[in-house]
PDB file of C-alpha atoms in Angstrom:
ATOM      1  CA  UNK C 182      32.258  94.756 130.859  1.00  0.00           C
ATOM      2  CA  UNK C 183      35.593  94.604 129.996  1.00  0.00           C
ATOM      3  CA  UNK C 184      38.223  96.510 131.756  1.00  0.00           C
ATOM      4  CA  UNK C 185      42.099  96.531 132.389  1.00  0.00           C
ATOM      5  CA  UNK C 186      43.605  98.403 135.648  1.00  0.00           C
ATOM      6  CA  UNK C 187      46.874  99.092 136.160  1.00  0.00           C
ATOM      7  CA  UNK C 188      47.768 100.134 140.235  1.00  0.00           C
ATOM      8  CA  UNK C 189      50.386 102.020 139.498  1.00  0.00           C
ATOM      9  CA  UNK C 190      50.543 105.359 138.359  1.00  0.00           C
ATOM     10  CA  UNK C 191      54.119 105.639 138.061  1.00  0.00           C
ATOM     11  CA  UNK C 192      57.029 103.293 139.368  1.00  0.00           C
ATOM     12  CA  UNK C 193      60.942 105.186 139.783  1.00  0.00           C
ATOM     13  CA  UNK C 194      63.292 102.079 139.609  1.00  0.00           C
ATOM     14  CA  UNK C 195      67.125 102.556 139.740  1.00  0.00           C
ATOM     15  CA  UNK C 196      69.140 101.367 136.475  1.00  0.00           C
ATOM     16  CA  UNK C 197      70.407  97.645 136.559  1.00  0.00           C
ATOM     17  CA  UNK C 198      67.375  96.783 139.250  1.00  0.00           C
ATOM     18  CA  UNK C 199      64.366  94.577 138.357  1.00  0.00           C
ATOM     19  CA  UNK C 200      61.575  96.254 137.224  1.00  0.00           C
ATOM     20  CA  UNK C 201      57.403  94.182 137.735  1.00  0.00           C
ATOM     21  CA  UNK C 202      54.774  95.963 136.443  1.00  0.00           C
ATOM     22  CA  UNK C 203      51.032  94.867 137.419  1.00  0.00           C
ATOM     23  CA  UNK C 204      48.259  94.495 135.394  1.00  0.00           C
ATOM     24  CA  UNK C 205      44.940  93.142 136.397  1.00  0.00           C
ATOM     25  CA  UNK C 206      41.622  92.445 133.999  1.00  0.00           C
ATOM     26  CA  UNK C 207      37.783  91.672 134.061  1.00  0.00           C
ATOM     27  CA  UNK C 208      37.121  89.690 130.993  1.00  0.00           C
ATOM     28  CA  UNK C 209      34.516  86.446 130.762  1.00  0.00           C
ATOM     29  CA  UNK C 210      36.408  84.456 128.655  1.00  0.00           C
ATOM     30  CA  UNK C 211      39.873  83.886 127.937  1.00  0.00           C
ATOM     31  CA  UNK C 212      41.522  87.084 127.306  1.00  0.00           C
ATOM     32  CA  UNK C 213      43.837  88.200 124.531  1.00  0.00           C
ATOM     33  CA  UNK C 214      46.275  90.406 126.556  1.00  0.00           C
ATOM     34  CA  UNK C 215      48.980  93.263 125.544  1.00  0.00           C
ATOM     35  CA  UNK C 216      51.544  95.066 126.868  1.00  0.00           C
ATOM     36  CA  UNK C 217      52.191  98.510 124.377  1.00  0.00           C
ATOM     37  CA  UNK C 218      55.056 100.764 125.716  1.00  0.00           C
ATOM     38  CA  UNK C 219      54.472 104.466 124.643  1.00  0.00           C
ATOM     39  CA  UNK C 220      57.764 106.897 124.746  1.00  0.00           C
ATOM     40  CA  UNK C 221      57.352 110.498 124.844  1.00  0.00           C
ATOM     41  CA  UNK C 222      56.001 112.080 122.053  1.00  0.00           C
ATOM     42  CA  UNK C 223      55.879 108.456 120.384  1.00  0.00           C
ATOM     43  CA  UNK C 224      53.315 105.865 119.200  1.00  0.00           C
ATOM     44  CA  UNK C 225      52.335 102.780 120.963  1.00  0.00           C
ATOM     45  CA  UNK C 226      54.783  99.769 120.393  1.00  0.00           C
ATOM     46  CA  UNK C 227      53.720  96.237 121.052  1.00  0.00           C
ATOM     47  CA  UNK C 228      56.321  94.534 123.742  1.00  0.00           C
ATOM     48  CA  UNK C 229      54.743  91.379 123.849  1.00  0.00           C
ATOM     49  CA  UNK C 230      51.327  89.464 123.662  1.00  0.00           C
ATOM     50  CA  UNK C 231      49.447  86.086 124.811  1.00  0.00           C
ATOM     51  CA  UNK C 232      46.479  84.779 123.155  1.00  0.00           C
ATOM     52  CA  UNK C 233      47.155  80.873 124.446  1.00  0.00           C
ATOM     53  CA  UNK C 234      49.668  78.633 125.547  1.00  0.00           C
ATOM     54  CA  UNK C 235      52.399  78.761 127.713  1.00  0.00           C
ATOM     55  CA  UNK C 236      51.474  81.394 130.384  1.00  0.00           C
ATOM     56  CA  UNK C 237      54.324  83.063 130.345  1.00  0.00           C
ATOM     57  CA  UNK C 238      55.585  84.966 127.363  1.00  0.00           C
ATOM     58  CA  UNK C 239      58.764  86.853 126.186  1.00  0.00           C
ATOM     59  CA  UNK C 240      58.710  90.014 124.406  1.00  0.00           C
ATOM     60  CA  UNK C 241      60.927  92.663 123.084  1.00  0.00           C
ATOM     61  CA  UNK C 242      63.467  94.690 124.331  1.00  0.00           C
ATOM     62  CA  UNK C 243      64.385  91.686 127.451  1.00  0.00           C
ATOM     63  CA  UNK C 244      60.404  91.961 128.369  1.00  0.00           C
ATOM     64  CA  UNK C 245      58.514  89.095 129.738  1.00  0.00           C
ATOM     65  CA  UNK C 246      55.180  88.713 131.101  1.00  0.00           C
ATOM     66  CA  UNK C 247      53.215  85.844 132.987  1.00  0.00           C
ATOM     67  CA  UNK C 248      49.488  85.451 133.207  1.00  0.00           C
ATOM     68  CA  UNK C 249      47.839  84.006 135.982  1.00  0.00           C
ATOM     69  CA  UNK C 250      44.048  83.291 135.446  1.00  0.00           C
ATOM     70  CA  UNK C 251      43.531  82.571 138.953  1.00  0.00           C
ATOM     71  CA  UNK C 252      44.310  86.058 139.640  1.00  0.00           C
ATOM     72  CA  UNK C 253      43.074  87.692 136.681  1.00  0.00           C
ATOM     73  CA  UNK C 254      46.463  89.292 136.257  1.00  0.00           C
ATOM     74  CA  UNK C 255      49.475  89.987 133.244  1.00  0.00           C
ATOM     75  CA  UNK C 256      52.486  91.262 134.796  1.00  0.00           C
ATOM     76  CA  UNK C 257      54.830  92.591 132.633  1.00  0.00           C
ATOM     77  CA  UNK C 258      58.691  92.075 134.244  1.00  0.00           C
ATOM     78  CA  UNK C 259      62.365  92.853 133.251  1.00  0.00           C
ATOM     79  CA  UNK C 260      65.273  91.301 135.413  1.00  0.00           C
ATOM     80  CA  UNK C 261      67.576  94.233 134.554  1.00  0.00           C
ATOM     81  CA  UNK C 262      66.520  98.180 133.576  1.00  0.00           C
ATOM     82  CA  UNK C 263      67.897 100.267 131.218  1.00  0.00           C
ATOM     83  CA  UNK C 264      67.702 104.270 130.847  1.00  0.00           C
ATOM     84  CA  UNK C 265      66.342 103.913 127.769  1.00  0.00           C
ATOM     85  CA  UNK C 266      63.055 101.497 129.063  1.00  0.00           C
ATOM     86  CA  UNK C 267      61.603 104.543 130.783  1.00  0.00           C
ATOM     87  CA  UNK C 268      58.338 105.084 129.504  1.00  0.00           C
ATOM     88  CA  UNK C 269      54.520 104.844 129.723  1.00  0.00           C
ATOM     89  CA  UNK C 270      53.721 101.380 129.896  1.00  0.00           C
ATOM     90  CA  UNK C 271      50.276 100.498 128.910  1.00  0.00           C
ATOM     91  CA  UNK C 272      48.586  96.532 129.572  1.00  0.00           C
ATOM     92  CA  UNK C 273      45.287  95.956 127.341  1.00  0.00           C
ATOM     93  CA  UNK C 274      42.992  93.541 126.765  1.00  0.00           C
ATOM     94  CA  UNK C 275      41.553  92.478 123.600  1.00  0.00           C
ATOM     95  CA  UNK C 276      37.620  92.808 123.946  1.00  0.00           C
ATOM     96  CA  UNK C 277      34.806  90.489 122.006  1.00  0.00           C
ATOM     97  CA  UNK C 278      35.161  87.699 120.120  1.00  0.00           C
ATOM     98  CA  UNK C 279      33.986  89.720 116.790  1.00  0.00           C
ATOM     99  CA  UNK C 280      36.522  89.433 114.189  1.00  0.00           C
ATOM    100  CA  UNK C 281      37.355  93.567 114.223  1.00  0.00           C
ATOM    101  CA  UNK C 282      38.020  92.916 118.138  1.00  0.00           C
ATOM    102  CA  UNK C 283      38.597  96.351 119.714  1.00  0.00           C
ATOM    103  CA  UNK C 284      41.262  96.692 122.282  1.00  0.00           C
ATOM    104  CA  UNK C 285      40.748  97.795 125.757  1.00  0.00           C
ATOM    105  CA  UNK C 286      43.667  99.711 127.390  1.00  0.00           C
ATOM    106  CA  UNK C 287      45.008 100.191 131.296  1.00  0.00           C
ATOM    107  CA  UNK C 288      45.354 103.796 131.966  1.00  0.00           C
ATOM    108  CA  UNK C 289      48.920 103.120 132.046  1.00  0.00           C
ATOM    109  CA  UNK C 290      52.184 103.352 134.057  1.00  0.00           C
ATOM    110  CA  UNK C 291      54.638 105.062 134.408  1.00  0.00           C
ATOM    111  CA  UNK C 292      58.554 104.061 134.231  1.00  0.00           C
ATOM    112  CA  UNK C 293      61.501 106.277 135.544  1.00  0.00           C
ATOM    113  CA  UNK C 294      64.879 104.938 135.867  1.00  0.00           C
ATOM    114  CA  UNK C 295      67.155 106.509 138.518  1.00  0.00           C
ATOM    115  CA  UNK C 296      70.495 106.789 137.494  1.00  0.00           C
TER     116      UNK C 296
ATOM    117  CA  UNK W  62      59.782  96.084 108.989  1.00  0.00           C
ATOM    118  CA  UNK W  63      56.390  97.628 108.131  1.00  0.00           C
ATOM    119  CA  UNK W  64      54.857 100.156 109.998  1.00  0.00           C
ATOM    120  CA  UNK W  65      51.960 102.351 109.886  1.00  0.00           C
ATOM    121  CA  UNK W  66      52.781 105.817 109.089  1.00  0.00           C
ATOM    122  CA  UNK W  67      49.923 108.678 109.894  1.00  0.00           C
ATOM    123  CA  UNK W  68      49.865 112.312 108.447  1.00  0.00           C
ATOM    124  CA  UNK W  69      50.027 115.020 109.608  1.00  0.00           C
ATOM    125  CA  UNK W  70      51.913 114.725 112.618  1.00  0.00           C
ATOM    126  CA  UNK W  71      50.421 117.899 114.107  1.00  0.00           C
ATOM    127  CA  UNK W  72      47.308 119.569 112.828  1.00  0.00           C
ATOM    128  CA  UNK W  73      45.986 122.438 114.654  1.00  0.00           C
ATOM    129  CA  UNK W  74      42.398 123.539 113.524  1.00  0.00           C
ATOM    130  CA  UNK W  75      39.880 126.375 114.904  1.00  0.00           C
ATOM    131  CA  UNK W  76      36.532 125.346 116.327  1.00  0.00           C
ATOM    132  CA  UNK W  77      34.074 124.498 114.049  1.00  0.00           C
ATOM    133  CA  UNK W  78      36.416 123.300 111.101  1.00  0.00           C
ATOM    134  CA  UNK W  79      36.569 120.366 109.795  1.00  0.00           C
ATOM    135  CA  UNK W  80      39.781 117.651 109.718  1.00  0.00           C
ATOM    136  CA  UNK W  81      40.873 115.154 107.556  1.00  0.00           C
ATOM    137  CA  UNK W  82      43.836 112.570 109.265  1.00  0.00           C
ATOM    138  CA  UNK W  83      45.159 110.293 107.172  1.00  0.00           C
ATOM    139  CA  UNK W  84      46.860 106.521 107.807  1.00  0.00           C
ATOM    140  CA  UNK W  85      48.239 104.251 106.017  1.00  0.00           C
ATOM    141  CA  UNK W  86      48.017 100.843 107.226  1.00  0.00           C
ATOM    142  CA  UNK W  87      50.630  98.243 107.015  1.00  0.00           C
ATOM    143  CA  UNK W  88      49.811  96.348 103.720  1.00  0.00           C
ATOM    144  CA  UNK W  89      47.511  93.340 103.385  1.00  0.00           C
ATOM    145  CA  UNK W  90      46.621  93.845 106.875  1.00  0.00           C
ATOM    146  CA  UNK W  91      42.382  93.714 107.146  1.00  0.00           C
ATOM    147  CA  UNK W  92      41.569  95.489 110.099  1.00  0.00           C
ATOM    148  CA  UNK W  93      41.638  99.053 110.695  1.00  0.00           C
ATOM    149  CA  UNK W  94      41.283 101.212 113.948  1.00  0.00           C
ATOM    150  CA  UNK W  95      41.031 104.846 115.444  1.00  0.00           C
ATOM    151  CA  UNK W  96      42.020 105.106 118.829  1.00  0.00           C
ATOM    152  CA  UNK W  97      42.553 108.041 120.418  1.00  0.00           C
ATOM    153  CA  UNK W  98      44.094 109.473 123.791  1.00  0.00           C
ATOM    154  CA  UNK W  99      43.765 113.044 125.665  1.00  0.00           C
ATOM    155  CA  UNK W 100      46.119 114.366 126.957  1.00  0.00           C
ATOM    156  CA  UNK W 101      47.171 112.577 130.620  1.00  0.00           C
ATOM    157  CA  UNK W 102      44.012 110.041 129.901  1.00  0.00           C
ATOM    158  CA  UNK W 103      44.194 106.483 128.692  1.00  0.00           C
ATOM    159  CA  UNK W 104      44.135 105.532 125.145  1.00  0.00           C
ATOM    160  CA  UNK W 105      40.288 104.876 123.891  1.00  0.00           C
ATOM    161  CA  UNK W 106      39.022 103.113 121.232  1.00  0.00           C
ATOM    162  CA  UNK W 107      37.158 105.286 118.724  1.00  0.00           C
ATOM    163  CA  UNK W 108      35.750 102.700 115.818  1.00  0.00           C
ATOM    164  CA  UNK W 109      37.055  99.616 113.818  1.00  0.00           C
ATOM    165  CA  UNK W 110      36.473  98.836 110.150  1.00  0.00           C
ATOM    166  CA  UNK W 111      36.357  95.767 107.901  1.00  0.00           C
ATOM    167  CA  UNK W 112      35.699  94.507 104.492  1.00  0.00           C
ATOM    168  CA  UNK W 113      35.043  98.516 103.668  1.00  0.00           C
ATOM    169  CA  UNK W 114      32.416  99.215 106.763  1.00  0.00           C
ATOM    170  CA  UNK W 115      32.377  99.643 110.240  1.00  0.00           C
ATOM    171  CA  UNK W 116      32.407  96.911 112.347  1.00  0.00           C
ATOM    172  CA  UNK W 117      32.310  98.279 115.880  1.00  0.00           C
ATOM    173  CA  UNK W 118      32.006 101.868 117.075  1.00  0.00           C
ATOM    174  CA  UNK W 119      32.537 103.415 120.861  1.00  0.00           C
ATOM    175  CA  UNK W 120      29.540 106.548 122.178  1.00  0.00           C
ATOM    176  CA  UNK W 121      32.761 108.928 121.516  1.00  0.00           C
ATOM    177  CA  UNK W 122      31.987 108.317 117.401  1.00  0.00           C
ATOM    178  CA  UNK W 123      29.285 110.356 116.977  1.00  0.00           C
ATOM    179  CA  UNK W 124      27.421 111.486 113.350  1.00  0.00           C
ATOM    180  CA  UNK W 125      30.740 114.468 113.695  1.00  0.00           C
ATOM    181  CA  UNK W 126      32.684 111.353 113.144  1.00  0.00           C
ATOM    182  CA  UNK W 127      33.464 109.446 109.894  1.00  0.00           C
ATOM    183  CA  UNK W 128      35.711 106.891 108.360  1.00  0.00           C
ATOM    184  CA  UNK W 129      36.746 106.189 104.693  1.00  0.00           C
ATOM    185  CA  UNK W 130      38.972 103.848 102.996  1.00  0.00           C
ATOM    186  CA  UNK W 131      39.182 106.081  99.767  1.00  0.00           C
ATOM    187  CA  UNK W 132      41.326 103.687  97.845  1.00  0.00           C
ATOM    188  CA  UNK W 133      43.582 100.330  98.515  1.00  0.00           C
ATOM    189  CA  UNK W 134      46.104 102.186 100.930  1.00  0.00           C
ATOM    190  CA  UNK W 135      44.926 105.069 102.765  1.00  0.00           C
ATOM    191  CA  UNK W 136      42.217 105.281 105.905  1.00  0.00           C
ATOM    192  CA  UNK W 137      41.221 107.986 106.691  1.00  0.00           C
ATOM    193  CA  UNK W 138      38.990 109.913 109.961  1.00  0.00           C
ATOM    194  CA  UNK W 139      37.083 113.054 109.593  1.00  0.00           C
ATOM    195  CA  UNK W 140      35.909 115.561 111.961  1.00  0.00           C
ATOM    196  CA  UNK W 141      33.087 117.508 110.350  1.00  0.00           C
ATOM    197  CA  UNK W 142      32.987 120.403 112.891  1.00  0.00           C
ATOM    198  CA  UNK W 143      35.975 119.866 115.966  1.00  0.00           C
ATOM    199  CA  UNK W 144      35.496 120.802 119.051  1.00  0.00           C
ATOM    200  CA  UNK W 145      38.065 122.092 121.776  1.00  0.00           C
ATOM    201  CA  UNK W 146      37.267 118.876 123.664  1.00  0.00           C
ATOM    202  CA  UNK W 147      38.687 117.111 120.249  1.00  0.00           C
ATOM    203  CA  UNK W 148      41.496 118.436 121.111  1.00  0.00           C
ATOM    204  CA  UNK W 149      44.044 114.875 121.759  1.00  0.00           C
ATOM    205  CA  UNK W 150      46.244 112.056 120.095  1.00  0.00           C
ATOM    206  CA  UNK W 151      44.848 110.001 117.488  1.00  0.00           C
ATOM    207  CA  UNK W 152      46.102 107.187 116.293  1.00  0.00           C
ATOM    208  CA  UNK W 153      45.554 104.597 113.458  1.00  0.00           C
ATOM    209  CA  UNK W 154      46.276 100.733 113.889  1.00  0.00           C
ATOM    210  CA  UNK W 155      45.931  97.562 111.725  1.00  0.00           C
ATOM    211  CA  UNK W 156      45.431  94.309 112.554  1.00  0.00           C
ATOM    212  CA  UNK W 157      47.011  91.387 110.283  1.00  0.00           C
ATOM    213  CA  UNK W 158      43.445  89.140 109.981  1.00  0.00           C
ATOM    214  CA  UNK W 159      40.964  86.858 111.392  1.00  0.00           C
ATOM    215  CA  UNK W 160      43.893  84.570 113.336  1.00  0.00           C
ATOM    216  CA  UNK W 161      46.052  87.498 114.374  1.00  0.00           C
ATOM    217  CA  UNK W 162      44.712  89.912 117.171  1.00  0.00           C
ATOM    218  CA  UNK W 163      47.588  92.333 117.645  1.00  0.00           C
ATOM    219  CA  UNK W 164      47.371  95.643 115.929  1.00  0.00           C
ATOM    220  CA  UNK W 165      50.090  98.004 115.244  1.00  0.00           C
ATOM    221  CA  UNK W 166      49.444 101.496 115.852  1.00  0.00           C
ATOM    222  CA  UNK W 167      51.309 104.321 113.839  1.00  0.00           C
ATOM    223  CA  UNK W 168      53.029 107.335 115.560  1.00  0.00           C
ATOM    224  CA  UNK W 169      49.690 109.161 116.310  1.00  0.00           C
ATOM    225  CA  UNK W 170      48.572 112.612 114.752  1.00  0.00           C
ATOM    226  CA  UNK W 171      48.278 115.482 117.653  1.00  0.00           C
ATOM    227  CA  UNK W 172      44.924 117.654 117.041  1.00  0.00           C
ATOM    228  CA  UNK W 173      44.791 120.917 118.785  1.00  0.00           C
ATOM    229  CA  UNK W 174      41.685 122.866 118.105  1.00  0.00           C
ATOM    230  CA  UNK W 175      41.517 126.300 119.023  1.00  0.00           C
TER     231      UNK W 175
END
């Protein structure tokens, strides 16, 4: 079955550093992955997304990501924090090759930026 | 830019009752979701539809749970009797077509049932 994990619960990264957040997923084929950042209180925004490609793929807000299939991963990375990037940070996988494909999230991760 | 929008932001409802939560998907997009997410859990995915019928639904979307798309712009999920374990964020997304697999979620509606 499908799955996404996220190892870290929550990540405290000091403004101005580089931020890497890891994302691993179980998928047979080639995956459609996400990264959705969630800020408190707020809906899920889409940061960035790879369906094919080049492998590795900017996003919003200074966001990239890279995936590796030989590690089954979609690391989601930032060279340079701001206060205003902390957040929940969710990876997901899209699931099924059905047209109404279902996503599949991470349980998420957690972003705060030290001063 | 378009954006899904979701009403009400809050609804809080006694055991037993039923709820309506309305979305409004971004326009000409096909595909419509319910996800939703308790509070501290991850986000889950509750049911899909297409071309006016479900397409996919999770074990969570039991016969309490339905889905409408009453007219050309709203979609709609009903709870016919809520439950405290209900009780979480639900949101709405929309998916452009068959070559586009994002979906953009709206803000979420918060149901607290009491």
């Amino acid at each position: 079955a499908q799955s996404v994990t996220q190892p870290d619960i929550h990540i405290t990264v000091s403004e101005g550093a580089s931020l890497e957040l890891r994302c691993n997923y179980s998928y047979g084929a080639t995956p459609y992955l996400f990264w959705y950042v969630q800020s408190p209180g707020q809906g899920l925004q889409l940061l960035l997304k790879y369906f094919s490609g080049d492998t590795l793929v900017q996003g919003i807000k200074g966001f990239e990501a890279e995936f590796k299939r030989s590690q089954s991963s979609f690391n989601l990375r930032k060279p340079s924090v701001h206060w205003s990037d902390a957040a929940e940070y969710f990876c997901a996988v899209g699931a099924g090759y059905s047209s109404a494909s279902k996503i599949i999230f991470g349980s998420g991760t957690r972003l705060s930026i030290r001063p | 830019e378009p954006e899904v929008t979701q009403t009400p932001s809050h609804q809080v409802t006694q055991m037993g009752q039923e709820v309506i939560l309305r979305c409004v998907p971004i326009s000409n997009h096909l595909y419509f979701y319910w996800y939703r997410q308790i509070l501290g859990q991850k986000v889950e995915f509750l049911v899909s539809f297409y071309n006016n019928e479900i397409s996919e639904k999770s074990e969570i979307f039991d016969d309490q749970f339905s889905v409408e798309r009453p007219d050309g712009s709203n979609f709609t999920l009903k709870i016919r009797s809520t439950k405290l374990e209900d009780s979480a964020m639900y949101f709405c997304a929309s998916r452009p077509g068959l070559n586009s697999y994002e979906q953009y979620f709206g803000p979420g509606t918060r149901l607290t049932v009491t």
